[in-house]
């Protein structure tokens, strides 16, 4: 009935004092001092080797200078230090990209590791609940590597056994504030390891002017802005469908007009057509001359235009059957992109029930069968709820601009997107700071990426109409 516990045997268990707790003192095993010293020496050597391996530049230079001082005195060490400093300065001035890649970012990574992450690692892990204490022993996730580039720190972490990525994604706010940054992203590298991304500054804080119209006609990924890491943002429109969700003033029109701008040479060459549905009469009507008569604003006209797109799709499918599985744009069979601004007005808020059902059926047919025959759909809406857009899961690529509620992020981008760092509800409502900023979740990758589109002004649209209106 009673289990014998280790430790000194308790005596005088019988007491007349009420509520007296019986305390069993655990046995204490004293480790010999020699074994303790050996353990600490082993840990020191392992840490030293790991530091040299991960940060060769930051450790080799001080080691060489110290050895020179010891062997030949301080004057030669100072001279060597001056030579190294001048050489690095000349390298940084002449070959800045190679210096940053081979020296600069590695030195910054070592400094950030020592001054920020290793210094605060245990306290942040304990407070956020990612560290564990089991049977009196403290377990912490381990930092494997720190990498830096011009905008963010990337930390590879070995998780504790039994932890999941969700344990970390649920604590991105704790991690961000614990290390003094504004946001944190979590991505799985492989089993047991994940990547933490801590942006040091926001490269998307300033608006991007309209990009130049491409010189060559193409329906391939069109450049429409910039990614958070500084690389150009190229949006795939041929062979996919794109759903854009964002509150009023978030910048949905930037995605539409940047896409049109990137397709203008292909439209002039006859390799692409843009069919525009503009029930609000405010966004796409500004450049209706570009659409070669394929423009509709009245709901009935929008339904007719969608039915025509379905007819084109079905005729192509009949001709392509048994001959080809993917579409190659030609003058006879150009890529057709159907743009729908504020699609919810046609699918959810349309009072005419028969018209609403007709439009919904046409859109569902296009997004399920159109991309293999060169008919794509790009739809924009404000409210991503299922009852507003019941076919949102049929769009392979999804974009979320500023949203009003955190729950809407997963509605727009899919389950788990916000936990992975897609904080679309935190995008600034100030147009200069947040208009056009969005999170994209592509069919090819479950990880959301933060981007900003270029701003196409009214003047830019007028210039597009003047240059390409008649030719298109």
GROMACS .gro file of C-alpha atoms in nm:
model
  472
    1UNK     CA    1   0.000   0.000   0.000
    2UNK     CA    2   0.281   0.234   0.091
    3UNK     CA    3   0.561   0.289  -0.159
    4UNK     CA    4   0.913   0.306  -0.022
    5UNK     CA    5   1.078   0.631  -0.125
    6UNK     CA    6   1.453   0.681  -0.172
    7UNK     CA    7   1.647   0.882   0.081
    8UNK     CA    8   1.700   0.887   0.455
    9UNK     CA    9   1.439   0.688   0.641
   10UNK     CA   10   1.192   0.911   0.818
   11UNK     CA   11   1.173   0.864   1.194
   12UNK     CA   12   0.905   0.934   1.450
   13UNK     CA   13   0.623   0.937   1.198
   14UNK     CA   14   0.366   0.943   1.477
   15UNK     CA   15   0.302   1.294   1.602
   16UNK     CA   16   0.041   1.464   1.812
   17UNK     CA   17   0.074   1.790   1.624
   18UNK     CA   18  -0.215   1.823   1.376
   19UNK     CA   19  -0.150   1.887   1.008
   20UNK     CA   20   0.220   1.817   1.040
   21UNK     CA   21   0.370   1.733   0.701
   22UNK     CA   22   0.600   1.435   0.676
   23UNK     CA   23   0.911   1.536   0.480
   24UNK     CA   24   1.133   1.277   0.316
   25UNK     CA   25   1.482   1.408   0.249
   26UNK     CA   26   1.618   1.276  -0.084
   27UNK     CA   27   1.953   1.109  -0.095
   28UNK     CA   28   2.243   1.333  -0.201
   29UNK     CA   29   2.509   1.179  -0.423
   30UNK     CA   30   2.831   1.380  -0.419
   31UNK     CA   31   3.020   1.387  -0.748
   32UNK     CA   32   3.398   1.383  -0.716
   33UNK     CA   33   3.560   1.714  -0.803
   34UNK     CA   34   3.778   1.554  -1.072
   35UNK     CA   35   3.474   1.431  -1.267
   36UNK     CA   36   3.314   1.776  -1.241
   37UNK     CA   37   3.629   1.940  -1.379
   38UNK     CA   38   3.646   1.691  -1.665
   39UNK     CA   39   3.283   1.758  -1.756
   40UNK     CA   40   3.332   2.135  -1.755
   41UNK     CA   41   3.654   2.105  -1.956
   42UNK     CA   42   3.478   1.888  -2.215
   43UNK     CA   43   3.193   2.138  -2.249
   44UNK     CA   44   3.441   2.425  -2.284
   45UNK     CA   45   3.632   2.247  -2.562
   46UNK     CA   46   3.312   2.158  -2.747
   47UNK     CA   47   3.190   2.518  -2.726
   48UNK     CA   48   3.530   2.646  -2.841
   49UNK     CA   49   3.538   2.414  -3.144
   50UNK     CA   50   3.177   2.501  -3.230
   51UNK     CA   51   3.257   2.874  -3.212
   52UNK     CA   52   3.558   2.836  -3.443
   53UNK     CA   53   3.354   2.627  -3.685
   54UNK     CA   54   3.053   2.858  -3.701
   55UNK     CA   55   3.241   3.189  -3.686
   56UNK     CA   56   3.585   3.135  -3.846
   57UNK     CA   57   3.650   3.501  -3.932
   58UNK     CA   58   3.538   3.646  -3.598
   59UNK     CA   59   3.758   3.400  -3.405
   60UNK     CA   60   4.064   3.363  -3.629
   61UNK     CA   61   4.155   3.733  -3.636
   62UNK     CA   62   4.170   3.778  -3.254
   63UNK     CA   63   4.353   3.446  -3.220
   64UNK     CA   64   4.620   3.545  -3.475
   65UNK     CA   65   4.664   3.888  -3.316
   66UNK     CA   66   4.698   3.738  -2.969
   67UNK     CA   67   4.953   3.482  -3.087
   68UNK     CA   68   5.155   3.754  -3.265
   69UNK     CA   69   5.155   3.970  -2.952
   70UNK     CA   70   5.273   3.676  -2.743
   71UNK     CA   71   5.552   3.573  -2.983
   72UNK     CA   72   5.678   3.905  -3.124
   73UNK     CA   73   5.546   4.183  -2.900
   74UNK     CA   74   5.276   4.442  -2.927
   75UNK     CA   75   5.427   4.668  -3.203
   76UNK     CA   76   5.402   4.392  -3.463
   77UNK     CA   77   5.053   4.298  -3.342
   78UNK     CA   78   4.937   4.660  -3.377
   79UNK     CA   79   5.091   4.682  -3.724
   80UNK     CA   80   4.922   4.359  -3.826
   81UNK     CA   81   4.591   4.488  -3.690
   82UNK     CA   82   4.626   4.808  -3.893
   83UNK     CA   83   4.709   4.611  -4.208
   84UNK     CA   84   4.405   4.386  -4.160
   85UNK     CA   85   4.180   4.686  -4.092
   86UNK     CA   86   4.297   4.874  -4.403
   87UNK     CA   87   4.264   4.561  -4.617
   88UNK     CA   88   3.909   4.498  -4.495
   89UNK     CA   89   3.817   4.864  -4.547
   90UNK     CA   90   3.952   4.857  -4.903
   91UNK     CA   91   3.767   4.532  -4.971
   92UNK     CA   92   3.443   4.677  -4.832
   93UNK     CA   93   3.484   4.987  -5.050
   94UNK     CA   94   3.574   4.806  -5.373
   95UNK     CA   95   3.370   4.486  -5.347
   96UNK     CA   96   3.086   4.562  -5.108
   97UNK     CA   97   2.859   4.267  -5.202
   98UNK     CA   98   3.133   4.005  -5.163
   99UNK     CA   99   3.261   4.168  -4.841
  100UNK     CA  100   2.912   4.169  -4.693
  101UNK     CA  101   2.852   3.806  -4.792
  102UNK     CA  102   3.185   3.666  -4.671
  103UNK     CA  103   3.273   3.894  -4.378
  104UNK     CA  104   3.018   4.158  -4.287
  105UNK     CA  105   2.709   3.947  -4.231
  106UNK     CA  106   2.910   3.679  -4.050
  107UNK     CA  107   3.055   3.934  -3.808
  108UNK     CA  108   2.708   4.076  -3.751
  109UNK     CA  109   2.571   3.726  -3.695
  110UNK     CA  110   2.839   3.656  -3.433
  111UNK     CA  111   2.772   3.988  -3.260
  112UNK     CA  112   2.396   3.935  -3.258
  113UNK     CA  113   2.442   3.584  -3.125
  114UNK     CA  114   2.661   3.694  -2.835
  115UNK     CA  115   2.494   4.025  -2.748
  116UNK     CA  116   2.127   3.941  -2.802
  117UNK     CA  117   2.027   3.581  -2.852
  118UNK     CA  118   2.265   3.383  -2.633
  119UNK     CA  119   2.247   3.652  -2.366
  120UNK     CA  120   1.866   3.641  -2.338
  121UNK     CA  121   1.798   3.289  -2.466
  122UNK     CA  122   1.732   3.114  -2.134
  123UNK     CA  123   1.510   3.387  -1.991
  124UNK     CA  124   1.301   3.415  -2.308
  125UNK     CA  125   1.262   3.038  -2.332
  126UNK     CA  126   1.156   3.011  -1.968
  127UNK     CA  127   0.910   3.301  -1.972
  128UNK     CA  128   0.754   3.195  -2.305
  129UNK     CA  129   0.717   2.836  -2.185
  130UNK     CA  130   0.943   2.680  -2.448
  131UNK     CA  131   1.194   2.561  -2.190
  132UNK     CA  132   1.108   2.260  -1.974
  133UNK     CA  133   1.203   2.136  -1.629
  134UNK     CA  134   1.170   1.759  -1.590
  135UNK     CA  135   1.261   1.575  -1.268
  136UNK     CA  136   1.461   1.872  -1.150
  137UNK     CA  137   1.662   1.901  -1.472
  138UNK     CA  138   1.635   2.205  -1.698
  139UNK     CA  139   1.601   2.151  -2.076
  140UNK     CA  140   1.633   2.431  -2.333
  141UNK     CA  141   1.606   2.436  -2.712
  142UNK     CA  142   1.950   2.491  -2.864
  143UNK     CA  143   2.064   2.756  -3.110
  144UNK     CA  144   2.227   2.577  -3.404
  145UNK     CA  145   2.319   2.872  -3.625
  146UNK     CA  146   2.259   3.245  -3.664
  147UNK     CA  147   2.263   3.405  -4.008
  148UNK     CA  148   2.216   3.771  -4.096
  149UNK     CA  149   2.137   3.961  -4.411
  150UNK     CA  150   2.047   4.321  -4.479
  151UNK     CA  151   1.701   4.303  -4.322
  152UNK     CA  152   1.665   4.010  -4.081
  153UNK     CA  153   1.830   3.761  -3.846
  154UNK     CA  154   1.767   3.393  -3.922
  155UNK     CA  155   1.812   3.154  -3.630
  156UNK     CA  156   1.813   2.780  -3.681
  157UNK     CA  157   1.691   2.612  -3.360
  158UNK     CA  158   1.692   2.250  -3.251
  159UNK     CA  159   1.364   2.192  -3.071
  160UNK     CA  160   1.324   1.977  -2.764
  161UNK     CA  161   1.212   1.623  -2.832
  162UNK     CA  162   0.836   1.615  -2.825
  163UNK     CA  163   0.790   1.978  -2.925
  164UNK     CA  164   0.591   2.077  -3.234
  165UNK     CA  165   0.611   2.376  -3.465
  166UNK     CA  166   0.277   2.495  -3.328
  167UNK     CA  167   0.434   2.527  -2.982
  168UNK     CA  168   0.659   2.795  -3.133
  169UNK     CA  169   0.413   2.957  -3.373
  170UNK     CA  170   0.172   3.015  -3.082
  171UNK     CA  171   0.445   3.221  -2.911
  172UNK     CA  172   0.570   3.443  -3.193
  173UNK     CA  173   0.471   3.758  -3.000
  174UNK     CA  174   0.665   3.637  -2.694
  175UNK     CA  175   0.973   3.566  -2.906
  176UNK     CA  176   0.955   3.897  -3.092
  177UNK     CA  177   0.924   4.114  -2.783
  178UNK     CA  178   1.169   3.900  -2.588
  179UNK     CA  179   1.446   3.972  -2.841
  180UNK     CA  180   1.349   4.334  -2.902
  181UNK     CA  181   1.202   4.316  -3.254
  182UNK     CA  182   0.859   4.391  -3.393
  183UNK     CA  183   0.773   4.052  -3.545
  184UNK     CA  184   0.881   3.690  -3.576
  185UNK     CA  185   0.828   3.421  -3.839
  186UNK     CA  186   0.847   3.047  -3.784
  187UNK     CA  187   0.929   2.798  -4.059
  188UNK     CA  188   1.008   2.428  -4.041
  189UNK     CA  189   1.352   2.336  -4.179
  190UNK     CA  190   1.337   1.962  -4.120
  191UNK     CA  191   1.235   1.722  -3.848
  192UNK     CA  192   1.342   1.862  -3.512
  193UNK     CA  193   1.473   2.191  -3.651
  194UNK     CA  194   1.297   2.515  -3.732
  195UNK     CA  195   1.391   2.861  -3.855
  196UNK     CA  196   1.310   3.178  -3.662
  197UNK     CA  197   1.317   3.498  -3.869
  198UNK     CA  198   1.353   3.827  -3.679
  199UNK     CA  199   1.335   4.136  -3.907
  200UNK     CA  200   1.564   4.416  -3.788
  201UNK     CA  201   1.394   4.683  -3.999
  202UNK     CA  202   1.111   4.711  -4.251
  203UNK     CA  203   1.230   4.740  -4.613
  204UNK     CA  204   0.868   4.780  -4.722
  205UNK     CA  205   0.797   5.089  -4.513
  206UNK     CA  206   0.813   5.331  -4.809
  207UNK     CA  207   0.579   5.331  -5.110
  208UNK     CA  208   0.715   5.188  -5.436
  209UNK     CA  209   0.659   5.393  -5.753
  210UNK     CA  210   0.511   5.231  -6.061
  211UNK     CA  211   0.750   4.988  -6.227
  212UNK     CA  212   0.850   5.033  -6.592
  213UNK     CA  213   0.639   4.854  -6.851
  214UNK     CA  214   0.831   4.541  -6.964
  215UNK     CA  215   1.009   4.560  -7.298
  216UNK     CA  216   0.929   4.204  -7.405
  217UNK     CA  217   0.581   4.051  -7.421
  218UNK     CA  218   0.536   3.775  -7.166
  219UNK     CA  219   0.257   3.606  -6.972
  220UNK     CA  220   0.504   3.451  -6.732
  221UNK     CA  221   0.536   3.580  -6.376
  222UNK     CA  222   0.499   3.958  -6.400
  223UNK     CA  223   0.699   4.188  -6.175
  224UNK     CA  224   0.462   4.390  -5.959
  225UNK     CA  225   0.664   4.501  -5.656
  226UNK     CA  226   0.917   4.388  -5.399
  227UNK     CA  227   0.947   4.111  -5.141
  228UNK     CA  228   1.051   4.173  -4.783
  229UNK     CA  229   1.400   4.037  -4.844
  230UNK     CA  230   1.455   4.288  -5.125
  231UNK     CA  231   1.403   4.054  -5.420
  232UNK     CA  232   1.159   4.152  -5.696
  233UNK     CA  233   0.804   4.030  -5.651
  234UNK     CA  234   0.692   3.834  -5.957
  235UNK     CA  235   0.332   3.719  -5.957
  236UNK     CA  236   0.230   3.412  -6.154
  237UNK     CA  237  -0.099   3.467  -6.337
  238UNK     CA  238  -0.079   3.222  -6.628
  239UNK     CA  239  -0.164   2.870  -6.515
  240UNK     CA  240  -0.321   2.965  -6.183
  241UNK     CA  241  -0.597   3.169  -6.018
  242UNK     CA  242  -0.541   3.445  -5.762
  243UNK     CA  243  -0.770   3.559  -5.478
  244UNK     CA  244  -0.700   3.897  -5.318
  245UNK     CA  245  -0.858   3.995  -4.985
  246UNK     CA  246  -0.819   4.330  -4.813
  247UNK     CA  247  -1.011   4.598  -4.628
  248UNK     CA  248  -1.111   4.924  -4.792
  249UNK     CA  249  -0.803   5.127  -4.877
  250UNK     CA  250  -0.564   4.837  -4.828
  251UNK     CA  251  -0.439   4.852  -5.187
  252UNK     CA  252  -0.621   4.579  -5.378
  253UNK     CA  253  -0.616   4.798  -5.687
  254UNK     CA  254  -0.235   4.794  -5.686
  255UNK     CA  255  -0.232   4.419  -5.754
  256UNK     CA  256  -0.484   4.460  -6.035
  257UNK     CA  257  -0.312   4.750  -6.211
  258UNK     CA  258   0.041   4.618  -6.164
  259UNK     CA  259  -0.069   4.292  -6.324
  260UNK     CA  260  -0.230   4.477  -6.615
  261UNK     CA  261   0.084   4.690  -6.650
  262UNK     CA  262   0.304   4.380  -6.668
  263UNK     CA  263   0.083   4.222  -6.935
  264UNK     CA  264   0.058   4.529  -7.163
  265UNK     CA  265   0.329   4.418  -7.411
  266UNK     CA  266   0.171   4.072  -7.435
  267UNK     CA  267  -0.170   4.234  -7.488
  268UNK     CA  268  -0.030   4.449  -7.768
  269UNK     CA  269   0.132   4.141  -7.926
  270UNK     CA  270  -0.197   3.951  -7.912
  271UNK     CA  271  -0.067   3.690  -7.665
  272UNK     CA  272  -0.288   3.801  -7.374
  273UNK     CA  273  -0.631   3.949  -7.314
  274UNK     CA  274  -0.764   4.106  -6.995
  275UNK     CA  275  -1.139   4.089  -6.937
  276UNK     CA  276  -1.251   4.329  -6.664
  277UNK     CA  277  -1.554   4.307  -6.435
  278UNK     CA  278  -1.594   4.629  -6.240
  279UNK     CA  279  -1.926   4.636  -6.048
  280UNK     CA  280  -1.811   4.935  -5.839
  281UNK     CA  281  -1.743   5.144  -6.153
  282UNK     CA  282  -1.447   5.307  -5.978
  283UNK     CA  283  -1.133   5.099  -6.022
  284UNK     CA  284  -1.102   4.935  -6.363
  285UNK     CA  285  -1.319   5.184  -6.550
  286UNK     CA  286  -1.028   5.426  -6.545
  287UNK     CA  287  -0.852   5.221  -6.813
  288UNK     CA  288  -1.140   5.053  -6.995
  289UNK     CA  289  -0.980   5.134  -7.334
  290UNK     CA  290  -0.715   4.873  -7.255
  291UNK     CA  291  -0.963   4.585  -7.245
  292UNK     CA  292  -1.069   4.581  -7.612
  293UNK     CA  293  -1.438   4.597  -7.525
  294UNK     CA  294  -1.413   4.317  -7.269
  295UNK     CA  295  -1.536   4.539  -6.986
  296UNK     CA  296  -1.856   4.508  -6.784
  297UNK     CA  297  -1.995   4.694  -6.484
  298UNK     CA  298  -2.365   4.611  -6.475
  299UNK     CA  299  -2.424   4.273  -6.301
  300UNK     CA  300  -2.613   4.136  -6.601
  301UNK     CA  301  -2.330   4.237  -6.834
  302UNK     CA  302  -2.080   4.081  -6.590
  303UNK     CA  303  -2.274   3.754  -6.606
  304UNK     CA  304  -2.271   3.765  -6.987
  305UNK     CA  305  -1.895   3.828  -6.994
  306UNK     CA  306  -1.832   3.538  -6.755
  307UNK     CA  307  -2.050   3.309  -6.966
  308UNK     CA  308  -1.847   3.409  -7.269
  309UNK     CA  309  -1.525   3.325  -7.084
  310UNK     CA  310  -1.669   2.984  -6.995
  311UNK     CA  311  -1.758   2.928  -7.359
  312UNK     CA  312  -1.403   3.014  -7.470
  313UNK     CA  313  -1.265   2.778  -7.207
  314UNK     CA  314  -1.488   2.489  -7.309
  315UNK     CA  315  -1.412   2.531  -7.679
  316UNK     CA  316  -1.041   2.524  -7.607
  317UNK     CA  317  -1.077   2.219  -7.388
  318UNK     CA  318  -1.252   2.040  -7.672
  319UNK     CA  319  -0.975   2.129  -7.918
  320UNK     CA  320  -0.690   2.050  -7.675
  321UNK     CA  321  -0.831   1.715  -7.561
  322UNK     CA  322  -0.583   1.439  -7.635
  323UNK     CA  323  -0.330   1.684  -7.787
  324UNK     CA  324  -0.187   1.895  -7.503
  325UNK     CA  325  -0.223   1.923  -7.127
  326UNK     CA  326  -0.099   2.277  -7.075
  327UNK     CA  327  -0.162   2.604  -7.255
  328UNK     CA  328   0.096   2.788  -7.463
  329UNK     CA  329  -0.012   3.145  -7.550
  330UNK     CA  330  -0.050   3.215  -7.920
  331UNK     CA  331  -0.227   3.480  -8.122
  332UNK     CA  332  -0.504   3.230  -8.197
  333UNK     CA  333  -0.529   3.111  -7.835
  334UNK     CA  334  -0.415   3.401  -7.616
  335UNK     CA  335  -0.401   3.387  -7.240
  336UNK     CA  336  -0.727   3.526  -7.099
  337UNK     CA  337  -0.717   3.686  -6.754
  338UNK     CA  338  -1.055   3.762  -6.600
  339UNK     CA  339  -1.024   4.045  -6.346
  340UNK     CA  340  -1.309   4.079  -6.097
  341UNK     CA  341  -1.300   4.378  -5.864
  342UNK     CA  342  -1.516   4.333  -5.552
  343UNK     CA  343  -1.639   3.987  -5.646
  344UNK     CA  344  -1.858   3.967  -5.333
  345UNK     CA  345  -2.094   4.222  -5.484
  346UNK     CA  346  -2.166   3.972  -5.762
  347UNK     CA  347  -2.166   3.648  -5.561
  348UNK     CA  348  -2.306   3.739  -5.217
  349UNK     CA  349  -2.464   4.085  -5.219
  350UNK     CA  350  -2.642   4.059  -5.556
  351UNK     CA  351  -3.017   4.086  -5.484
  352UNK     CA  352  -3.120   3.899  -5.799
  353UNK     CA  353  -3.101   3.534  -5.695
  354UNK     CA  354  -3.092   3.387  -6.046
  355UNK     CA  355  -2.822   3.630  -6.154
  356UNK     CA  356  -2.622   3.555  -5.841
  357UNK     CA  357  -2.640   3.180  -5.903
  358UNK     CA  358  -2.544   3.227  -6.267
  359UNK     CA  359  -2.236   3.434  -6.180
  360UNK     CA  360  -2.129   3.195  -5.903
  361UNK     CA  361  -2.162   2.894  -6.133
  362UNK     CA  362  -1.956   3.062  -6.406
  363UNK     CA  363  -1.680   3.159  -6.164
  364UNK     CA  364  -1.671   2.811  -6.014
  365UNK     CA  365  -1.642   2.660  -6.362
  366UNK     CA  366  -1.356   2.892  -6.457
  367UNK     CA  367  -1.149   2.835  -6.144
  368UNK     CA  368  -1.191   2.456  -6.160
  369UNK     CA  369  -1.127   2.405  -6.532
  370UNK     CA  370  -0.974   2.719  -6.676
  371UNK     CA  371  -0.606   2.731  -6.592
  372UNK     CA  372  -0.499   2.431  -6.802
  373UNK     CA  373  -0.644   2.591  -7.115
  374UNK     CA  374  -0.515   2.944  -7.054
  375UNK     CA  375  -0.809   3.112  -6.877
  376UNK     CA  376  -0.718   3.260  -6.537
  377UNK     CA  377  -0.918   3.445  -6.275
  378UNK     CA  378  -0.796   3.721  -6.043
  379UNK     CA  379  -1.066   3.822  -5.796
  380UNK     CA  380  -1.057   4.087  -5.524
  381UNK     CA  381  -1.289   4.119  -5.223
  382UNK     CA  382  -1.308   4.285  -4.883
  383UNK     CA  383  -1.465   4.010  -4.672
  384UNK     CA  384  -1.305   3.662  -4.702
  385UNK     CA  385  -1.574   3.475  -4.509
  386UNK     CA  386  -1.705   3.150  -4.657
  387UNK     CA  387  -2.061   3.273  -4.686
  388UNK     CA  388  -1.934   3.571  -4.887
  389UNK     CA  389  -1.701   3.375  -5.118
  390UNK     CA  390  -1.785   3.006  -5.101
  391UNK     CA  391  -1.531   2.906  -5.370
  392UNK     CA  392  -1.228   3.071  -5.210
  393UNK     CA  393  -1.054   2.735  -5.159
  394UNK     CA  394  -1.054   2.680  -5.535
  395UNK     CA  395  -0.797   2.960  -5.582
  396UNK     CA  396  -0.445   2.810  -5.565
  397UNK     CA  397  -0.272   3.141  -5.484
  398UNK     CA  398  -0.405   3.373  -5.216
  399UNK     CA  399  -0.310   3.725  -5.107
  400UNK     CA  400  -0.410   3.902  -4.786
  401UNK     CA  401  -0.368   4.277  -4.754
  402UNK     CA  402  -0.471   4.465  -4.441
  403UNK     CA  403  -0.761   4.287  -4.270
  404UNK     CA  404  -0.976   4.402  -3.980
  405UNK     CA  405  -0.972   4.083  -3.769
  406UNK     CA  406  -0.711   3.819  -3.694
  407UNK     CA  407  -0.958   3.540  -3.780
  408UNK     CA  408  -0.986   3.673  -4.134
  409UNK     CA  409  -0.619   3.597  -4.202
  410UNK     CA  410  -0.674   3.222  -4.195
  411UNK     CA  411  -0.996   3.268  -4.391
  412UNK     CA  412  -0.803   3.440  -4.669
  413UNK     CA  413  -0.476   3.245  -4.668
  414UNK     CA  414  -0.578   2.910  -4.520
  415UNK     CA  415  -0.556   2.748  -4.179
  416UNK     CA  416  -0.238   2.816  -3.984
  417UNK     CA  417  -0.121   3.111  -4.196
  418UNK     CA  418  -0.133   3.360  -3.912
  419UNK     CA  419   0.050   3.123  -3.679
  420UNK     CA  420   0.329   3.111  -3.938
  421UNK     CA  421   0.370   3.489  -3.926
  422UNK     CA  422   0.111   3.630  -4.169
  423UNK     CA  423   0.000   3.919  -3.948
  424UNK     CA  424  -0.224   4.086  -4.203
  425UNK     CA  425  -0.437   4.232  -3.925
  426UNK     CA  426  -0.130   4.426  -3.801
  427UNK     CA  427  -0.060   4.607  -4.130
  428UNK     CA  428  -0.070   4.983  -4.082
  429UNK     CA  429  -0.392   5.160  -4.192
  430UNK     CA  430  -0.184   5.467  -4.286
  431UNK     CA  431  -0.171   5.459  -4.668
  432UNK     CA  432   0.193   5.567  -4.693
  433UNK     CA  433   0.299   5.283  -4.465
  434UNK     CA  434   0.053   5.002  -4.531
  435UNK     CA  435  -0.119   5.046  -4.868
  436UNK     CA  436  -0.009   4.764  -5.098
  437UNK     CA  437   0.161   4.566  -4.819
  438UNK     CA  438   0.036   4.207  -4.815
  439UNK     CA  439   0.110   3.847  -4.728
  440UNK     CA  440   0.108   3.591  -5.010
  441UNK     CA  441   0.058   3.218  -4.978
  442UNK     CA  442   0.135   3.043  -5.303
  443UNK     CA  443   0.037   2.698  -5.423
  444UNK     CA  444   0.403   2.598  -5.435
  445UNK     CA  445   0.480   2.691  -5.073
  446UNK     CA  446   0.276   2.689  -4.751
  447UNK     CA  447   0.495   2.961  -4.598
  448UNK     CA  448   0.346   3.312  -4.631
  449UNK     CA  449   0.578   3.582  -4.765
  450UNK     CA  450   0.544   3.955  -4.699
  451UNK     CA  451   0.542   4.179  -5.006
  452UNK     CA  452   0.452   4.527  -5.126
  453UNK     CA  453   0.320   4.618  -5.467
  454UNK     CA  454   0.414   4.927  -5.664
  455UNK     CA  455   0.166   5.213  -5.664
  456UNK     CA  456   0.014   5.283  -6.006
  457UNK     CA  457  -0.120   5.638  -5.994
  458UNK     CA  458  -0.393   5.794  -6.207
  459UNK     CA  459  -0.122   5.962  -6.414
  460UNK     CA  460   0.041   5.624  -6.479
  461UNK     CA  461  -0.293   5.476  -6.589
  462UNK     CA  462  -0.355   5.766  -6.829
  463UNK     CA  463  -0.010   5.712  -6.977
  464UNK     CA  464  -0.085   5.340  -7.017
  465UNK     CA  465  -0.411   5.419  -7.197
  466UNK     CA  466  -0.241   5.673  -7.422
  467UNK     CA  467   0.040   5.437  -7.520
  468UNK     CA  468  -0.142   5.104  -7.533
  469UNK     CA  469  -0.515   5.183  -7.557
  470UNK     CA  470  -0.557   5.180  -7.932
  471UNK     CA  471  -0.293   4.911  -7.990
  472UNK     CA  472  -0.446   4.682  -7.731
   0.00000   0.00000   0.00000
